[in-house]
CSV table of N, CA and C in Angstrom, one decimal:
chain,number,residue,atom,x,y,z
A,1,THR,N,4.8,7.7,-27.2
A,1,THR,CA,3.6,7.4,-27.5
A,1,THR,C,2.3,8.0,-26.6
A,2,PRO,N,1.3,8.1,-27.2
A,2,PRO,CA,0.2,8.7,-26.4
A,2,PRO,C,-0.3,7.6,-25.4
A,3,TYR,N,-0.6,8.0,-24.3
A,3,TYR,CA,-1.4,7.4,-23.4
A,3,TYR,C,-2.3,7.9,-22.5
A,4,GLY,N,-3.2,7.4,-21.6
A,4,GLY,CA,-4.1,8.2,-21.0
A,4,GLY,C,-3.6,8.1,-19.4
A,5,THR,N,-4.4,8.9,-18.5
A,5,THR,CA,-4.0,9.0,-17.4
A,5,THR,C,-4.2,7.8,-16.5
A,6,GLU,N,-5.3,7.1,-16.8
A,6,GLU,CA,-5.8,5.9,-16.2
A,6,GLU,C,-4.7,4.9,-16.4
A,7,THR,N,-4.1,4.7,-17.6
A,7,THR,CA,-3.2,4.0,-17.9
A,7,THR,C,-1.8,4.2,-16.9
A,8,MET,N,-1.4,5.5,-17.0
A,8,MET,CA,-0.4,5.8,-16.0
A,8,MET,C,-0.6,5.5,-14.7
A,9,HIS,N,-1.8,5.5,-14.0
A,9,HIS,CA,-2.1,5.3,-12.8
A,9,HIS,C,-1.9,3.8,-12.5
A,10,VAL,N,-2.4,2.9,-13.5
A,10,VAL,CA,-2.4,1.4,-13.3
A,10,VAL,C,-0.8,1.0,-13.4
A,11,LEU,N,-0.1,1.6,-14.5
A,11,LEU,CA,1.5,1.2,-14.6
A,11,LEU,C,2.2,1.6,-13.3
A,12,ARG,N,1.9,2.7,-12.7
A,12,ARG,CA,2.7,3.1,-11.5
A,12,ARG,C,2.3,2.3,-10.2
A,13,ALA,N,1.1,2.0,-10.3
A,13,ALA,CA,0.6,1.0,-9.1
A,13,ALA,C,1.2,-0.4,-9.2
A,14,GLU,N,1.2,-1.0,-10.5
A,14,GLU,CA,1.9,-2.1,-10.7
A,14,GLU,C,3.3,-2.2,-10.2
A,15,LYS,N,4.0,-1.2,-10.3
A,15,LYS,CA,5.5,-1.0,-9.6
A,15,LYS,C,5.4,-0.6,-8.2
A,16,GLY,N,4.3,-0.3,-7.7
A,16,GLY,CA,4.1,0.2,-6.3
A,16,GLY,C,4.6,1.5,-6.1
A,17,PHE,N,4.6,2.3,-7.1
A,17,PHE,CA,4.9,3.8,-6.9
A,17,PHE,C,3.9,4.5,-6.3
A,18,VAL,N,4.1,5.4,-5.4
A,18,VAL,CA,3.0,6.1,-4.7
A,18,VAL,C,2.6,7.5,-5.4
A,19,ILE,N,1.4,7.9,-5.1
A,19,ILE,CA,1.1,9.2,-5.6
A,19,ILE,C,1.0,9.9,-4.1
A,20,VAL,N,1.8,10.8,-3.9
A,20,VAL,CA,1.7,11.6,-2.7
A,20,VAL,C,0.3,12.3,-2.7
A,21,GLY,N,-0.4,12.2,-1.4
A,21,GLY,CA,-1.7,12.7,-1.4
A,21,GLY,C,-2.8,11.6,-1.8
A,22,GLN,N,-2.5,10.7,-2.4
A,22,GLN,CA,-3.5,9.7,-2.7
A,22,GLN,C,-2.9,8.3,-1.8
A,23,ASP,N,-1.8,8.0,-1.9
A,23,ASP,CA,-1.5,6.7,-1.1
A,23,ASP,C,-0.7,7.2,0.0
A,24,THR,N,-0.7,8.5,0.4
A,24,THR,CA,0.0,9.1,1.6
A,24,THR,C,-0.9,10.1,2.1
A,25,ASP,N,-0.6,10.6,3.3
A,25,ASP,CA,-1.2,11.7,4.0
A,25,ASP,C,-0.2,12.4,4.9
A,26,GLY,N,-0.4,13.4,5.7
A,26,GLY,CA,0.6,14.1,6.3
A,26,GLY,C,1.2,13.3,7.6
A,27,SER,N,0.7,12.0,7.7
A,27,SER,CA,1.3,11.3,8.9
A,27,SER,C,2.2,10.2,8.3
A,28,VAL,N,2.3,9.9,7.1
A,28,VAL,CA,3.1,8.9,6.4
A,28,VAL,C,4.6,9.2,6.5
A,29,THR,N,5.6,8.5,6.8
A,29,THR,CA,6.9,8.7,6.7
A,29,THR,C,7.4,7.8,5.7
A,30,PRO,N,8.7,8.0,5.4
A,30,PRO,CA,9.4,7.3,4.4
A,30,PRO,C,9.6,5.8,4.8
A,31,VAL,N,9.8,5.6,6.1
A,31,VAL,CA,9.9,4.4,6.7
A,31,VAL,C,8.5,3.4,6.5
A,32,ASP,N,7.3,4.2,6.6
A,32,ASP,CA,6.0,3.5,6.3
A,32,ASP,C,5.9,3.0,5.0
A,33,LEU,N,6.6,3.7,4.1
A,33,LEU,CA,6.5,3.5,2.6
A,33,LEU,C,7.7,2.4,2.2
A,34,ARG,N,8.4,2.0,3.2
A,34,ARG,CA,9.5,1.2,2.9
A,34,ARG,C,10.6,2.0,2.0
A,35,MET,N,10.6,3.3,2.0
A,35,MET,CA,11.5,4.2,1.2
A,35,MET,C,12.6,4.8,2.2
A,36,ASN,N,13.0,4.1,3.4
A,36,ASN,CA,14.0,4.7,4.2
A,36,ASN,C,15.3,4.5,3.4
A,37,TRP,N,15.5,3.8,2.5
A,37,TRP,CA,16.8,3.8,1.7
A,37,TRP,C,17.0,5.3,1.2
A,38,MET,N,16.0,6.2,1.1
A,38,MET,CA,16.4,7.5,0.7
A,38,MET,C,17.0,8.3,1.9
A,39,LEU,N,16.8,7.9,3.0
A,39,LEU,CA,17.2,8.9,4.2
A,39,LEU,C,18.7,8.4,4.4
A,40,SER,N,19.3,9.6,4.5
A,40,SER,CA,21.1,9.3,4.9
A,40,SER,C,21.0,9.1,6.3
A,41,LYS,N,22.0,8.2,6.6
A,41,LYS,CA,22.3,8.0,8.0
A,41,LYS,C,23.4,8.7,8.6
A,42,ASP,N,24.0,9.4,7.6
A,42,ASP,CA,25.2,10.3,7.9
A,42,ASP,C,25.1,11.8,8.1
A,43,LYS,N,24.1,12.2,7.2
A,43,LYS,CA,23.7,13.7,7.0
A,43,LYS,C,22.6,14.0,7.8
A,44,ASP,N,22.5,15.4,8.1
A,44,ASP,CA,21.3,15.9,8.8
A,44,ASP,C,20.3,16.3,7.8
A,45,PHE,N,19.1,16.2,7.9
A,45,PHE,CA,18.1,16.6,7.0
A,45,PHE,C,16.8,17.1,7.7
A,46,LEU,N,15.9,17.9,7.0
A,46,LEU,CA,14.8,18.3,7.5
A,46,LEU,C,13.8,17.0,8.0
A,47,GLY,N,13.5,17.0,9.1
A,47,GLY,CA,12.6,15.8,9.4
A,47,GLY,C,13.2,14.8,10.2
A,48,LYS,N,14.5,14.8,10.2
A,48,LYS,CA,15.3,13.7,10.7
A,48,LYS,C,15.1,13.4,12.2
A,49,ARG,N,15.0,14.5,12.9
A,49,ARG,CA,14.6,14.4,14.3
A,49,ARG,C,13.1,13.8,14.7
A,50,SER,N,12.2,14.1,13.8
A,50,SER,CA,10.8,13.7,13.7
A,50,SER,C,10.8,12.3,13.7
A,51,LEU,N,11.7,11.6,12.9
A,51,LEU,CA,11.5,10.3,12.4
A,51,LEU,C,12.2,9.3,13.6
A,52,SER,N,12.9,10.2,14.6
A,52,SER,CA,13.2,9.3,16.0
A,52,SER,C,12.3,9.5,17.0
A,53,ARG,N,11.4,10.1,16.9
A,53,ARG,CA,10.3,10.3,18.0
A,53,ARG,C,9.5,9.1,18.1
A,54,PRO,N,9.1,8.7,19.4
A,54,PRO,CA,8.5,7.5,19.7
A,54,PRO,C,7.1,7.2,18.8
A,55,ASP,N,6.4,8.3,18.3
A,55,ASP,CA,5.2,8.1,17.6
A,55,ASP,C,5.6,7.5,16.2
A,56,SER,N,6.8,8.1,15.7
A,56,SER,CA,7.1,7.5,14.5
A,56,SER,C,7.8,6.3,14.4
A,57,LEU,N,8.0,5.6,15.6
A,57,LEU,CA,8.8,4.3,15.7
A,57,LEU,C,7.7,3.3,16.1
A,58,ARG,N,6.5,3.6,16.2
A,58,ARG,CA,5.5,2.6,16.8
A,58,ARG,C,5.2,1.5,15.7
A,59,ASP,N,5.1,0.2,16.1
A,59,ASP,CA,5.0,-0.8,15.1
A,59,ASP,C,3.6,-0.9,14.6
A,60,ASP,N,2.7,-0.2,15.2
A,60,ASP,CA,1.3,-0.3,14.7
A,60,ASP,C,0.9,1.0,13.7
A,61,ARG,N,2.0,1.6,13.3
A,61,ARG,CA,1.6,2.8,12.4
A,61,ARG,C,1.1,2.4,11.0
A,62,LYS,N,0.3,3.1,10.3
A,62,LYS,CA,-0.1,2.5,9.1
A,62,LYS,C,0.8,2.8,8.1
A,63,GLN,N,1.0,1.5,7.5
A,63,GLN,CA,2.2,1.4,6.5
A,63,GLN,C,1.6,0.9,5.1
A,64,LEU,N,2.4,1.2,4.0
A,64,LEU,CA,1.8,1.0,2.7
A,64,LEU,C,2.1,-0.5,2.4
A,65,VAL,N,1.1,-1.2,1.9
A,65,VAL,CA,1.1,-2.6,1.5
A,65,VAL,C,0.3,-2.9,0.2
A,66,GLY,N,0.4,-3.9,-0.4
A,66,GLY,CA,-0.4,-4.4,-1.5
A,66,GLY,C,-1.5,-5.4,-1.0
A,67,LEU,N,-2.5,-5.2,-1.9
A,67,LEU,CA,-3.8,-6.1,-1.5
A,67,LEU,C,-4.1,-6.9,-2.7
A,68,LEU,N,-4.6,-8.3,-2.6
A,68,LEU,CA,-4.9,-9.0,-3.7
A,68,LEU,C,-6.3,-9.4,-3.0
A,69,SER,N,-7.5,-9.3,-3.9
A,69,SER,CA,-8.7,-10.1,-3.4
A,69,SER,C,-8.4,-11.6,-3.5
A,70,GLU,N,-9.0,-12.3,-2.5
A,70,GLU,CA,-8.5,-13.7,-2.4
A,70,GLU,C,-9.2,-14.6,-3.7
A,71,ASP,N,-10.4,-14.0,-4.3
A,71,ASP,CA,-10.9,-14.9,-5.2
A,71,ASP,C,-10.2,-14.5,-6.5
A,72,GLY,N,-9.3,-13.4,-6.8
A,72,GLY,CA,-8.5,-13.1,-7.9
A,72,GLY,C,-9.4,-12.4,-8.8
A,73,GLU,N,-10.6,-12.0,-8.5
A,73,GLU,CA,-11.4,-11.2,-9.5
A,73,GLU,C,-12.1,-10.0,-8.9
A,74,THR,N,-12.3,-10.0,-7.7
A,74,THR,CA,-13.0,-8.7,-7.3
A,74,THR,C,-12.0,-7.7,-7.1
A,75,VAL,N,-12.5,-6.3,-7.8
A,75,VAL,CA,-11.7,-5.2,-7.7
A,75,VAL,C,-12.0,-4.5,-6.3
A,76,ILE,N,-11.3,-4.4,-5.4
A,76,ILE,CA,-11.6,-3.9,-4.1
A,76,ILE,C,-11.7,-2.3,-4.3
A,77,PRO,N,-12.8,-1.9,-3.8
A,77,PRO,CA,-13.2,-0.4,-4.0
A,77,PRO,C,-12.2,0.5,-3.3
A,78,GLU,N,-11.6,1.5,-4.1
A,78,GLU,CA,-10.9,2.5,-3.8
A,78,GLU,C,-11.4,3.3,-2.6
A,79,GLY,N,-10.8,3.6,-1.5
A,79,GLY,CA,-11.2,4.1,-0.3
A,79,GLY,C,-12.0,3.4,0.7
A,80,ALA,N,-12.0,2.0,0.3
A,80,ALA,CA,-12.8,1.2,1.2
A,80,ALA,C,-11.9,1.0,2.5
A,81,GLN,N,-12.8,1.0,3.6
A,81,GLN,CA,-12.3,0.7,5.1
A,81,GLN,C,-11.8,-0.7,5.0
A,82,LEU,N,-10.8,-0.9,5.9
A,82,LEU,CA,-10.2,-2.4,6.1
A,82,LEU,C,-10.3,-2.7,7.6
A,83,MET,N,-10.8,-4.0,7.7
A,83,MET,CA,-10.9,-4.4,9.1
A,83,MET,C,-10.3,-5.8,9.3
A,84,VAL,N,-10.0,-6.1,10.4
A,84,VAL,CA,-9.3,-7.5,11.0
A,84,VAL,C,-10.4,-8.6,11.0
A,85,ASP,N,-11.5,-8.1,11.6
A,85,ASP,CA,-12.6,-9.2,11.6
A,85,ASP,C,-14.1,-8.5,11.4
A,86,PRO,N,-14.7,-8.9,10.4
A,86,PRO,CA,-15.9,-8.1,10.1
A,86,PRO,C,-17.2,-8.7,10.9
A,87,GLU,N,-16.9,-9.7,11.7
A,87,GLU,CA,-18.0,-10.4,12.6
A,87,GLU,C,-17.8,-9.6,14.0
A,88,LEU,N,-17.0,-8.8,14.2
A,88,LEU,CA,-17.0,-8.3,15.5
A,88,LEU,C,-18.3,-7.2,15.6
A,89,PRO,N,-18.8,-6.9,16.9
A,89,PRO,CA,-19.9,-6.0,16.8
A,89,PRO,C,-19.7,-4.7,16.4
A,90,THR,N,-20.8,-3.9,15.9
A,90,THR,CA,-20.5,-2.5,15.3
A,90,THR,C,-20.3,-1.7,16.6
A,91,PRO,N,-19.6,-0.7,16.5
A,91,PRO,CA,-18.9,-0.3,15.3
A,91,PRO,C,-17.6,-1.2,15.2
A,92,VAL,N,-17.3,-1.7,14.0
A,92,VAL,CA,-16.2,-2.7,13.8
A,92,VAL,C,-14.9,-1.8,13.6
A,93,PRO,N,-13.8,-2.2,14.6
A,93,PRO,CA,-12.6,-1.4,14.4
A,93,PRO,C,-12.0,-1.4,13.0
A,94,MET,N,-11.5,-0.2,12.7
A,94,MET,CA,-10.9,-0.3,11.2
A,94,MET,C,-9.4,-0.4,11.5
A,95,CYS,N,-8.7,-1.0,10.4
A,95,CYS,CA,-7.3,-1.1,10.6
A,95,CYS,C,-6.5,-0.6,9.5
A,96,GLY,N,-7.4,0.3,8.5
A,96,GLY,CA,-6.6,1.0,7.5
A,96,GLY,C,-7.6,1.3,6.3
A,97,HIS,N,-7.3,1.7,5.1
A,97,HIS,CA,-8.1,2.0,4.1
A,97,HIS,C,-7.4,1.7,2.9
A,98,VAL,N,-8.0,1.6,1.7
A,98,VAL,CA,-7.5,1.1,0.5
A,98,VAL,C,-7.3,2.6,-0.2
A,99,SER,N,-6.0,2.7,-0.7
A,99,SER,CA,-5.7,4.1,-1.2
A,99,SER,C,-5.6,4.0,-2.8
A,100,SER,N,-5.3,3.0,-3.4
A,100,SER,CA,-5.4,2.8,-4.9
A,100,SER,C,-5.9,1.4,-5.2
A,101,SER,N,-6.8,1.3,-6.2
A,101,SER,CA,-7.3,0.0,-6.7
A,101,SER,C,-7.6,-0.1,-8.3
A,102,TYR,N,-7.1,-1.0,-8.9
A,102,TYR,CA,-7.1,-1.1,-10.2
A,102,TYR,C,-7.2,-2.5,-10.8
A,103,MET,N,-7.8,-2.6,-12.0
A,103,MET,CA,-7.7,-4.1,-12.8
A,103,MET,C,-6.5,-3.9,-13.5
A,104,SER,N,-5.6,-4.8,-13.4
A,104,SER,CA,-4.3,-4.9,-14.1
A,104,SER,C,-4.4,-5.7,-15.4
A,105,ALA,N,-4.5,-5.1,-16.6
A,105,ALA,CA,-4.7,-6.0,-17.7
A,105,ALA,C,-3.5,-6.8,-18.0
A,106,CYS,N,-2.4,-6.2,-17.5
A,106,CYS,CA,-0.9,-7.0,-17.8
A,106,CYS,C,-0.8,-8.2,-16.8
A,107,LEU,N,-1.4,-8.1,-15.7
A,107,LEU,CA,-1.1,-9.3,-14.6
A,107,LEU,C,-2.5,-10.1,-14.8
A,108,GLY,N,-3.4,-9.6,-15.2
A,108,GLY,CA,-4.7,-10.5,-15.5
A,108,GLY,C,-5.7,-10.6,-14.2
A,109,HIS,N,-5.4,-9.7,-13.2
A,109,HIS,CA,-6.0,-9.6,-12.1
A,109,HIS,C,-6.2,-8.3,-11.3
A,110,PRO,N,-7.0,-8.1,-10.4
A,110,PRO,CA,-6.9,-6.7,-9.8
A,110,PRO,C,-6.0,-6.7,-8.8
A,111,ILE,N,-5.6,-5.5,-8.5
A,111,ILE,CA,-4.4,-5.0,-7.5
A,111,ILE,C,-4.9,-3.9,-6.8
A,112,ALA,N,-4.4,-3.6,-5.7
A,112,ALA,CA,-4.8,-2.6,-4.6
A,112,ALA,C,-3.5,-2.2,-3.7
A,113,MET,N,-3.5,-0.9,-3.4
A,113,MET,CA,-2.5,-0.5,-2.3
A,113,MET,C,-3.3,0.2,-1.3
A,114,ALA,N,-2.8,-0.1,0.0
A,114,ALA,CA,-3.6,0.4,1.1
A,114,ALA,C,-2.5,0.8,2.2
A,115,LEU,N,-3.0,1.5,3.1
A,115,LEU,CA,-2.4,1.8,4.4
A,115,LEU,C,-3.0,0.9,5.4
A,116,VAL,N,-2.2,0.1,6.2
A,116,VAL,CA,-2.7,-0.7,7.2
A,116,VAL,C,-1.9,-0.6,8.3
A,117,GLU,N,-2.6,-0.7,9.4
A,117,GLU,CA,-1.8,-0.6,10.8
A,117,GLU,C,-1.0,-1.8,10.8
A,118,GLY,N,0.4,-1.4,11.1
A,118,GLY,CA,1.3,-2.8,11.2
A,118,GLY,C,1.6,-3.5,9.9
A,119,GLY,N,1.1,-3.0,9.0
A,119,GLY,CA,1.0,-3.6,7.8
A,119,GLY,C,2.3,-4.4,7.2
A,120,HIS,N,3.6,-3.9,7.4
A,120,HIS,CA,4.7,-4.6,7.0
A,120,HIS,C,5.0,-5.9,7.8
A,121,SER,N,4.3,-6.0,9.0
A,121,SER,CA,4.5,-7.3,9.8
A,121,SER,C,3.3,-8.2,9.3
A,122,LYS,N,2.5,-7.9,8.6
A,122,LYS,CA,1.1,-8.8,8.4
A,122,LYS,C,1.2,-9.3,6.9
A,123,MET,N,2.5,-9.3,6.4
A,123,MET,CA,2.6,-9.8,5.0
A,123,MET,C,2.1,-11.2,4.9
A,124,GLY,N,1.2,-11.6,3.8
A,124,GLY,CA,0.5,-13.1,3.8
A,124,GLY,C,-0.7,-13.2,4.6
A,125,GLY,N,-0.9,-12.2,5.4
A,125,GLY,CA,-2.1,-12.3,6.2
A,125,GLY,C,-3.3,-11.9,5.6
A,126,THR,N,-4.5,-12.2,6.0
A,126,THR,CA,-5.8,-11.8,5.5
A,126,THR,C,-6.5,-10.8,6.2
A,127,ILE,N,-7.0,-9.8,5.7
A,127,ILE,CA,-8.0,-9.0,6.3
A,127,ILE,C,-9.1,-8.7,5.5
A,128,PHE,N,-10.0,-7.7,5.8
A,128,PHE,CA,-11.1,-7.8,5.0
A,128,PHE,C,-11.6,-6.2,4.7
A,129,ALA,N,-12.0,-6.3,3.3
A,129,ALA,CA,-12.5,-4.6,2.9
A,129,ALA,C,-13.9,-4.6,2.9
A,130,ALA,N,-14.4,-3.5,3.4
A,130,ALA,CA,-15.7,-3.1,3.1
A,130,ALA,C,-16.3,-3.1,1.8
A,131,GLY,N,-17.1,-3.9,1.4
A,131,GLY,CA,-17.7,-3.8,0.0
A,131,GLY,C,-18.9,-3.4,0.0
A,132,GLU,N,-19.7,-3.5,-1.2
A,132,GLU,CA,-21.0,-2.8,-1.1
A,132,GLU,C,-21.9,-4.0,-0.5
A,133,ASN,N,-23.0,-3.1,0.1
A,133,ASN,CA,-24.4,-3.7,0.7
A,133,ASN,C,-23.8,-4.6,1.9
A,134,SER,N,-22.7,-3.9,2.7
A,134,SER,CA,-22.3,-4.5,3.9
A,134,SER,C,-21.4,-5.8,3.7
A,135,ALA,N,-21.2,-6.2,2.5
A,135,ALA,CA,-20.4,-7.4,2.4
A,135,ALA,C,-19.1,-7.1,2.6
A,136,SER,N,-18.3,-8.2,3.1
A,136,SER,CA,-16.9,-8.0,3.4
A,136,SER,C,-16.2,-8.8,2.3
A,137,ILE,N,-14.9,-8.2,1.6
A,137,ILE,CA,-14.2,-8.8,0.7
A,137,ILE,C,-12.9,-9.4,1.3
A,138,PRO,N,-12.6,-10.7,1.5
A,138,PRO,CA,-11.3,-11.2,1.9
A,138,PRO,C,-10.1,-10.6,1.0
A,139,VAL,N,-9.2,-10.0,1.6
A,139,VAL,CA,-8.0,-9.6,0.8
A,139,VAL,C,-6.7,-10.2,1.6
A,140,LYS,N,-5.7,-10.5,0.8
A,140,LYS,CA,-4.4,-11.0,1.2
A,140,LYS,C,-3.5,-9.7,1.3
A,141,ILE,N,-2.8,-9.7,2.3
A,141,ILE,CA,-1.7,-8.5,2.3
A,141,ILE,C,-0.4,-9.0,1.6
A,142,VAL,N,0.1,-8.3,0.5
A,142,VAL,CA,1.2,-8.6,-0.1
A,142,VAL,C,2.2,-7.5,-0.4
A,143,SER,N,3.3,-7.4,-0.9
A,143,SER,CA,4.2,-6.6,-1.3
A,143,SER,C,3.3,-5.5,-2.2
A,144,PRO,N,3.6,-4.2,-2.1
A,144,PRO,CA,3.0,-3.2,-3.0
A,144,PRO,C,3.6,-3.3,-4.4
A,145,VAL,N,4.6,-4.0,-4.7
A,145,VAL,CA,5.4,-4.3,-6.0
A,145,VAL,C,4.8,-5.4,-6.6
A,146,PHE,N,3.8,-5.0,-7.5
A,146,PHE,CA,3.0,-6.4,-8.3
A,146,PHE,C,3.8,-6.9,-9.6
A,147,TYR,N,4.4,-6.0,-10.2
A,147,TYR,CA,5.0,-6.3,-11.5
A,147,TYR,C,6.6,-6.0,-11.6
A,148,ASP,N,7.3,-7.1,-11.8
A,148,ASP,CA,8.7,-7.2,-11.9
A,148,ASP,C,9.4,-6.6,-10.8
A,149,PRO,N,9.1,-7.4,-9.4
A,149,PRO,CA,9.7,-6.9,-8.2
A,149,PRO,C,11.2,-6.7,-8.2
A,150,LYS,N,11.9,-7.6,-8.9
A,150,LYS,CA,13.3,-7.5,-8.9
A,150,LYS,C,13.8,-6.6,-9.8
A,151,ASN,N,13.1,-6.0,-10.8
A,151,ASN,CA,13.4,-5.0,-11.8
A,151,ASN,C,14.4,-5.6,-12.9
A,152,GLU,N,14.1,-7.0,-13.2
A,152,GLU,CA,14.8,-7.6,-14.2
A,152,GLU,C,14.7,-7.2,-15.6
A,153,ARG,N,13.4,-6.6,-15.8
A,153,ARG,CA,13.1,-6.1,-17.3
A,153,ARG,C,14.0,-4.9,-17.5
A,154,GLN,N,14.4,-4.3,-16.6
A,154,GLN,CA,15.2,-3.0,-16.8
A,154,GLN,C,16.3,-3.4,-17.7
A,155,HIS,N,16.8,-4.4,-17.2
A,155,HIS,CA,18.2,-4.9,-18.0
A,155,HIS,C,18.1,-5.6,-19.2
A,156,ASP,N,16.9,-5.9,-19.9
A,156,ASP,CA,16.8,-6.8,-21.0
A,156,ASP,C,17.0,-5.9,-22.2
């Protein structure tokens, strides 16, 4: 079935699948993506030693999360900087950035993926995305898997 690349991007984002280079950078580890299930505990592999270094074990590393605008209608700008409190004096400290953002026709609301400092421990919390004209958009931190998180459709 023919489909466009934009459709492919929305579908992969709904399932929480990353695009290396868009949703990651050279500092992101499989643990930051919650893909540590791919790493062998028994075998040696390239990069295994790096994953045990103190910097790779920090709790405040940027980690992949999902974002939902609190109003359920605002598409969060891709590339937007994220902040904990937009009312702080400038320069406002940033806690991450939006890596992918789409309107999901299937879900009926916009979705986004982001790299957020300590994101895995902030599930359910609210942060703010920098919007147009210095407006801040309140967003909720959620799982990056928006559609069929238990993979139940796979077995239908």
